mmCIF file of C-alpha atoms in Angstrom:
data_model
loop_
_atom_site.group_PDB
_atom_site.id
_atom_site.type_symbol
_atom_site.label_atom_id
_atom_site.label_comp_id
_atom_site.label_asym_id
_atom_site.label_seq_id
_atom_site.Cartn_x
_atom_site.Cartn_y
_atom_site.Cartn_z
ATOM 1 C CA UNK A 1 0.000 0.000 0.000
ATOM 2 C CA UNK A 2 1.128 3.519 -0.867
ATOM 3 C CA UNK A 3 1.385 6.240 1.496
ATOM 4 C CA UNK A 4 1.151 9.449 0.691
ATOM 5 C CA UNK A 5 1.961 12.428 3.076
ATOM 6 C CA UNK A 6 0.165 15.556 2.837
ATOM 7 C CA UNK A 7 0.574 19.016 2.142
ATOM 8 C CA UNK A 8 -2.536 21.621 1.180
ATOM 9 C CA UNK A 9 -1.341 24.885 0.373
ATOM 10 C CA UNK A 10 -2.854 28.545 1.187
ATOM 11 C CA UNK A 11 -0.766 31.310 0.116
ATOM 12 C CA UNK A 12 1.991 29.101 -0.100
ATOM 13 C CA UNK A 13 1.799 28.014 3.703
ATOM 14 C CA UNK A 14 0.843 23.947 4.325
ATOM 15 C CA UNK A 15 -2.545 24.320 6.406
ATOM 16 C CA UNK A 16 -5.355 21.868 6.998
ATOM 17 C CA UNK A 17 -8.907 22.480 6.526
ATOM 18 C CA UNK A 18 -11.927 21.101 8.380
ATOM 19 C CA UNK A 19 -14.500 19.510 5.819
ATOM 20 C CA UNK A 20 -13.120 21.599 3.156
ATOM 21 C CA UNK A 21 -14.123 24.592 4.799
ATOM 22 C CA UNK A 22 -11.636 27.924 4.370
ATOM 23 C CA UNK A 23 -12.530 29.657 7.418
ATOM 24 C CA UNK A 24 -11.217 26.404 9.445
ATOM 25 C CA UNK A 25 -7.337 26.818 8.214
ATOM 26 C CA UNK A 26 -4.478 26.209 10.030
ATOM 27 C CA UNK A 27 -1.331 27.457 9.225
ATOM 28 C CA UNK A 28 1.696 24.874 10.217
ATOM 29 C CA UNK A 29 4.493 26.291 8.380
ATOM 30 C CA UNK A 30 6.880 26.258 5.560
ATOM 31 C CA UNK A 31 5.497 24.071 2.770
ATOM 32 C CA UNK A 32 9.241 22.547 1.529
ATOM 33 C CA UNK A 33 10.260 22.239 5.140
ATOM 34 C CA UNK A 34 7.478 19.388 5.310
ATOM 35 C CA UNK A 35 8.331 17.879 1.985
ATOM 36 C CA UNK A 36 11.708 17.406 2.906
ATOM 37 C CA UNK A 37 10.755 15.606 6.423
ATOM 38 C CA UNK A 38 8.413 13.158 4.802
ATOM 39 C CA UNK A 39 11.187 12.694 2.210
ATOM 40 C CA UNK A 40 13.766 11.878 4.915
ATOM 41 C CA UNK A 41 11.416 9.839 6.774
ATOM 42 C CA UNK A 42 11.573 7.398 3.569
ATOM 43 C CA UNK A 43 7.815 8.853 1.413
ATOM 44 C CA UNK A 44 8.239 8.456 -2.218
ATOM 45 C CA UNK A 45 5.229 10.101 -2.857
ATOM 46 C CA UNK A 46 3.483 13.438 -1.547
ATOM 47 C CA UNK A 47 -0.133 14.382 -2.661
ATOM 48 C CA UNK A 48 -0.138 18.358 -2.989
ATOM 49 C CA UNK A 49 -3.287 20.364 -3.115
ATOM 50 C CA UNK A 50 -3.474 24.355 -4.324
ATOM 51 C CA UNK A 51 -6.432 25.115 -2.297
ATOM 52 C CA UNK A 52 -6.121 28.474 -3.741
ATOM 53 C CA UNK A 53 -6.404 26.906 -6.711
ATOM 54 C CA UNK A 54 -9.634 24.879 -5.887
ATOM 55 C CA UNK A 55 -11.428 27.579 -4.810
ATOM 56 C CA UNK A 56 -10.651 30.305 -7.377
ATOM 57 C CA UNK A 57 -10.752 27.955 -10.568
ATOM 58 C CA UNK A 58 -6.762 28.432 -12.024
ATOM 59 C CA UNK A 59 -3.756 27.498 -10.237
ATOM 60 C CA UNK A 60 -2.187 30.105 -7.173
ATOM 61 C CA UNK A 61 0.844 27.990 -5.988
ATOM 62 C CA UNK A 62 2.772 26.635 -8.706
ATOM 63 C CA UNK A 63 6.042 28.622 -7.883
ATOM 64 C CA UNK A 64 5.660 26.729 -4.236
ATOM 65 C CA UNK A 65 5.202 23.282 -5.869
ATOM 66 C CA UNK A 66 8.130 23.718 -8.381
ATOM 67 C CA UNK A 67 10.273 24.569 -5.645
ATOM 68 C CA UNK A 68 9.378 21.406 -3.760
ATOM 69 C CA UNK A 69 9.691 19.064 -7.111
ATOM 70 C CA UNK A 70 13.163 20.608 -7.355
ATOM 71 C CA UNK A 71 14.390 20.255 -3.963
ATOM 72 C CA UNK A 72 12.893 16.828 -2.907
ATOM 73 C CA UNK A 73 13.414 13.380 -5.256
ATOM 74 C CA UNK A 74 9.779 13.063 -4.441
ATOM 75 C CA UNK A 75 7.049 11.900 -7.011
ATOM 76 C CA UNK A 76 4.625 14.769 -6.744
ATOM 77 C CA UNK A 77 0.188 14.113 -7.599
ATOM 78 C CA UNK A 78 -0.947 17.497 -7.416
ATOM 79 C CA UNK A 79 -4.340 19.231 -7.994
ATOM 80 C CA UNK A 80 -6.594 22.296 -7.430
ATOM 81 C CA UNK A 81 -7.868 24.425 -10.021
ATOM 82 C CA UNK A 82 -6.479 21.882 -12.739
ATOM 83 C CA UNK A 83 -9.074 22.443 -15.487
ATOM 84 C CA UNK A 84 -7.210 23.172 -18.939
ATOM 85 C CA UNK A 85 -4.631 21.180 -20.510
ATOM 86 C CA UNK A 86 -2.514 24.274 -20.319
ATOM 87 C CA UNK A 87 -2.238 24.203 -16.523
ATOM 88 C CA UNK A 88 -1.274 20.035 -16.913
ATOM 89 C CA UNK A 89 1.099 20.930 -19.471
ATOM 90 C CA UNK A 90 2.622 23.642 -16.969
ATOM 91 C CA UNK A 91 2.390 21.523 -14.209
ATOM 92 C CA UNK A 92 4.376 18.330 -16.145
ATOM 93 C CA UNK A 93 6.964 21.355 -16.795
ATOM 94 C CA UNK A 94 7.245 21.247 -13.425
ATOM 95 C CA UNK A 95 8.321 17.979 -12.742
ATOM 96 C CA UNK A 96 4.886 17.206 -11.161
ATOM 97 C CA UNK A 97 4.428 13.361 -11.520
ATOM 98 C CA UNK A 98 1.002 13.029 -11.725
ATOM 99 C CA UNK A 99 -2.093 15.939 -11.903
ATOM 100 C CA UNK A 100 -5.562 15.548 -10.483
ATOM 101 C CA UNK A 101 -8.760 16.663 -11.904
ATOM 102 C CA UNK A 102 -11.678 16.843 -9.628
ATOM 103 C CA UNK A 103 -14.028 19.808 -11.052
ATOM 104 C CA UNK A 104 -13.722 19.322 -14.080
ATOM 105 C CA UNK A 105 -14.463 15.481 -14.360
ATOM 106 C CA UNK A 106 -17.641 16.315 -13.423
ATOM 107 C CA UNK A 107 -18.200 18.873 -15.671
ATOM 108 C CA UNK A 108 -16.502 16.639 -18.692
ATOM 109 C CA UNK A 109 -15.428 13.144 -17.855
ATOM 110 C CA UNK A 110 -14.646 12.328 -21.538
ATOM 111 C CA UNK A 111 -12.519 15.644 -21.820
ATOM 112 C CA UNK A 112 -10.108 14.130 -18.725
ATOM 113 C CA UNK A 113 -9.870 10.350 -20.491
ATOM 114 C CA UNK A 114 -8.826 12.189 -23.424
ATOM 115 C CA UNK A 115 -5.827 14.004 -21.153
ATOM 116 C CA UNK A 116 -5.252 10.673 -19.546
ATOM 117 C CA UNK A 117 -4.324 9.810 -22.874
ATOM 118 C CA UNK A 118 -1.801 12.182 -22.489
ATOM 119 C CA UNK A 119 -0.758 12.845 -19.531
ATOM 120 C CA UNK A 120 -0.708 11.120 -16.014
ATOM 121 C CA UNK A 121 -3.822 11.569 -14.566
ATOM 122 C CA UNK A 122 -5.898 10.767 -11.418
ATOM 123 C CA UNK A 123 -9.501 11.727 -10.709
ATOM 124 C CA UNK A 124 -10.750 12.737 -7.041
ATOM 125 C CA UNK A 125 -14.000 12.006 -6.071
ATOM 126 C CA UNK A 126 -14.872 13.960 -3.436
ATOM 127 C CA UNK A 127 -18.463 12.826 -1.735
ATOM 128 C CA UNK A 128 -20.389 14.649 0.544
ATOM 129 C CA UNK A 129 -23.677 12.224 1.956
ATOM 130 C CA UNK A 130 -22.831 9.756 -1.277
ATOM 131 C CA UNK A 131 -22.950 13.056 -3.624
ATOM 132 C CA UNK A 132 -20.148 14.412 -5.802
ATOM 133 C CA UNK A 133 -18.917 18.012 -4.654
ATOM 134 C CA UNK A 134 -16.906 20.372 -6.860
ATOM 135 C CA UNK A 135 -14.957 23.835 -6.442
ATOM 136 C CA UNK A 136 -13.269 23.289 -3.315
ATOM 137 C CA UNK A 137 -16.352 21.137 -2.027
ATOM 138 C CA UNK A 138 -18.441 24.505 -2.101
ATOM 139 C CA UNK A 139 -20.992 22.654 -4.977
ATOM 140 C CA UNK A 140 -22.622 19.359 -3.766
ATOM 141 C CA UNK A 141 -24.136 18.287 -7.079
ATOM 142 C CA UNK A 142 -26.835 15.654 -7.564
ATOM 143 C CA UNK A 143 -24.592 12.946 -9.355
ATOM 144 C CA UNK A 144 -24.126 9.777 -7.181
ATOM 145 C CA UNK A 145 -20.192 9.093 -6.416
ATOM 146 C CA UNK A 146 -20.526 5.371 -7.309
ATOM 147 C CA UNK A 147 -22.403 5.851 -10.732
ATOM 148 C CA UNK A 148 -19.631 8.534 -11.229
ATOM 149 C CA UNK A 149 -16.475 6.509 -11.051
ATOM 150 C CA UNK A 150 -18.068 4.278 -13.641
ATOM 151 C CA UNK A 151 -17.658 6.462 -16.222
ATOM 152 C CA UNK A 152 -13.480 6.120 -15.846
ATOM 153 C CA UNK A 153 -13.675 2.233 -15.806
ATOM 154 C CA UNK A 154 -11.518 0.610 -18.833
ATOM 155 C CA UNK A 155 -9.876 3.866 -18.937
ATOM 156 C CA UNK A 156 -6.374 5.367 -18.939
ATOM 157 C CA UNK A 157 -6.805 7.411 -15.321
ATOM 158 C CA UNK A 158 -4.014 6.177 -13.296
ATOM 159 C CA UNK A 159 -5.801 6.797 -9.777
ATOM 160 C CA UNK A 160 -8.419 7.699 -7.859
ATOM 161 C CA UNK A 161 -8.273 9.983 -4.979
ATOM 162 C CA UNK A 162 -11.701 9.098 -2.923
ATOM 163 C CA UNK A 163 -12.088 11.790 -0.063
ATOM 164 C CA UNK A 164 -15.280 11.584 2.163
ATOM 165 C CA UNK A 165 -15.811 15.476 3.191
ATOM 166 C CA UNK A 166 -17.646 14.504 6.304
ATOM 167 C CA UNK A 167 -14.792 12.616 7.777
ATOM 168 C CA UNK A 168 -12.315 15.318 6.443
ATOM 169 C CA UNK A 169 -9.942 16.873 9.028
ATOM 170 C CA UNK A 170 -12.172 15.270 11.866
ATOM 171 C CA UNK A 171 -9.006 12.704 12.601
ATOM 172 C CA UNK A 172 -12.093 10.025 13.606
ATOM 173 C CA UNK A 173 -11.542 7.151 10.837
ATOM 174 C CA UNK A 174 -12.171 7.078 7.269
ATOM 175 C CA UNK A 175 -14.937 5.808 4.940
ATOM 176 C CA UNK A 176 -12.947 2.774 4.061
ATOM 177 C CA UNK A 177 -16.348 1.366 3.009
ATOM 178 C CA UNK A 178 -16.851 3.677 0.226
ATOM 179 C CA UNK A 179 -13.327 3.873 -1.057
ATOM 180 C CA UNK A 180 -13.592 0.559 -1.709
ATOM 181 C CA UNK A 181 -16.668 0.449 -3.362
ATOM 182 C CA UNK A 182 -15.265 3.204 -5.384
ATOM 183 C CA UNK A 183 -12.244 0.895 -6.403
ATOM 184 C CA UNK A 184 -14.432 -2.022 -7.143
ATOM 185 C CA UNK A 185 -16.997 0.331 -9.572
ATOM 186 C CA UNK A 186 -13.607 1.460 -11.454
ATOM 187 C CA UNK A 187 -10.722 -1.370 -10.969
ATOM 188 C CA UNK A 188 -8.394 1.976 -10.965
ATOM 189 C CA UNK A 189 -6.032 1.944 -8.605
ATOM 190 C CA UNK A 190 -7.861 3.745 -5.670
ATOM 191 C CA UNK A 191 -6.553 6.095 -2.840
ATOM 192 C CA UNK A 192 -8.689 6.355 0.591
ATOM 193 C CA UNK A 193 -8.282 10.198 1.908
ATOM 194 C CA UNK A 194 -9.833 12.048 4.612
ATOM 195 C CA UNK A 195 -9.905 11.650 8.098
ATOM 196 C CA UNK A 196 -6.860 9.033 9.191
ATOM 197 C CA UNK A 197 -7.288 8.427 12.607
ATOM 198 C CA UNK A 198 -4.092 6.899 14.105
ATOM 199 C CA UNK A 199 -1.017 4.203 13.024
ATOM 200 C CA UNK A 200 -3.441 1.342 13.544
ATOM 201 C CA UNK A 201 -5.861 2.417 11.320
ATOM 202 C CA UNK A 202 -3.358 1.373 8.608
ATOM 203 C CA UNK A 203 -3.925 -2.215 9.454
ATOM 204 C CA UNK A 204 -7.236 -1.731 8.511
ATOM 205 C CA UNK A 205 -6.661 -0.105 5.552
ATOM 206 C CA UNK A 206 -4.998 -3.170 4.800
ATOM 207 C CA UNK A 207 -7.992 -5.347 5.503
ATOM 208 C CA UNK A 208 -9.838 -3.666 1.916
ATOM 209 C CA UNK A 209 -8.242 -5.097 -0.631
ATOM 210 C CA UNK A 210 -8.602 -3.060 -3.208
ATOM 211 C CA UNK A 211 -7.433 0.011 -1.766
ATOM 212 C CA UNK A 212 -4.340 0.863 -3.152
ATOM 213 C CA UNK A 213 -3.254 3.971 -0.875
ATOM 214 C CA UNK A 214 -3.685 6.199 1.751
ATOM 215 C CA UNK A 215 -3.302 9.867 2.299
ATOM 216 C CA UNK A 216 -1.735 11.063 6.299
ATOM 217 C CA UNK A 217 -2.671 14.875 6.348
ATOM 218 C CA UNK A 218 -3.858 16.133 9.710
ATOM 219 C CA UNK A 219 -3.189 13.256 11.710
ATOM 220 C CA UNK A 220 0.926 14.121 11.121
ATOM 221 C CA UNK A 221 0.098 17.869 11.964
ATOM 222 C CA UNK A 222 -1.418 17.447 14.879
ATOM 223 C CA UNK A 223 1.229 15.261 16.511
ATOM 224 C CA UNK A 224 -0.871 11.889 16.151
ATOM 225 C CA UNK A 225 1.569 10.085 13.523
ATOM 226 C CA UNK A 226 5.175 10.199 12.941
ATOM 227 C CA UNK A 227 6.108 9.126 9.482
ATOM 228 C CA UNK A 228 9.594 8.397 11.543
ATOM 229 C CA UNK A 229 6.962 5.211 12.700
ATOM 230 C CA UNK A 230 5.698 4.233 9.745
ATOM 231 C CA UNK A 231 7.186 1.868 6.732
ATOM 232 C CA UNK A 232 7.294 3.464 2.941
#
């Protein structure tokens, strides 16, 4: 199982939300400074999210993410206001790994196979009550997550991100139900995200086999986990 470590960016400072909401951010500090960490602890991955970006449509942080793809060896999924081929070409430029497109899937699914043609691509499904939300998880639309995912099934998307927006930032266990319901509707490799509890939740993760990977966010910034703990 892959781990991913991770960093959401507001004016260029990691913070962490509370169910997506803006008014809940904290500020923890220097986004590279954290990169580097999880990169010493032994990550190969970090998951990157311009939250400036999700809310305001177009990317806000790219200098910020450039700097960490060019001072880290880490393979970087980032996303966030991704929603013209432009901003994946400038984030490949980069060295970005891997670009998410959340948003926009809903809005044109067959536009983002087409990228994932491409370009490496992974789709977040972000579900609020079983619903699909969009723009930063301001939108709950009416489309059911499950009969979403199906439309990226036999597809070239390399991953999907599945967040549950209740559970976000709440640190009290994730929807490990859905995430693998997701994985099963899709047979993409699937990553569960939102609300990681504690180290032994990863031996549950563990227990759903089709989840491919998990995503540590709050739980490391609050002092639950230590990546120093955990095996890459």
């Amino acid at each position: 199982m892959e781990i991913f470590p991770a960093i959401d960016l507001l004016d260029s400072k990691a913070v962490r939300l509370t169910k997506g909401d803006k008014s809940s951010a904290k500020i923890y500090g220097n986004a590279l400074d954290f990169a580097k960490y999880f990169e010493d602890c032994g990550a190969k991955w970090l998951h990157v999210i311009d939250l400036d970006g999700a809310f305001e449509g177009s990317p806000r942080n790219l200098n910020t993410i450039e700097s960490i793809v060019n001072n880290t060896s880490l393979r970087v999924q980032v996303g966030g206001g991704i929603r013209t081929e432009e901003t994946i070409i400038n984030y490949m430029r980069t060295g970005a790994t891997r670009t998410i497109l959340g948003s926009i899937a809903v809005q044109d699914s067959e536009w983002c196979k087409n990228m994932a043609l491409q370009y490496p691509i992974a789709i977040s499904i972000d579900s609020k009550h079983g619903k699909v939300a969009t723009h930063g998880w301001v939108e709950v639309s009416q489309i059911d997550a499950l009969s979403f995912v199906k439309r990226f099934a036999n597809s070239q998307i390399e991953a999907i991100i599945c967040t549950d927006i209740n559970q976000d930032g709440l640190l009290s266990g994730m929807n490990l139900r859905l995430t693998q319901e997701i994985a099963c509707a899709s047979n993409i490799f699937t990553i569960a995200s939102g609300g990681f509890s504690n180290i032994k939740e990863l031996d549950e993760i563990k227990k759903y086999s089709q989840i491919g990977g998990v995503i540590i966010g709050k739980a490391f910034y609050e002092g639950i986990v230590d990546f120093k703990n955990i095996k890459f």
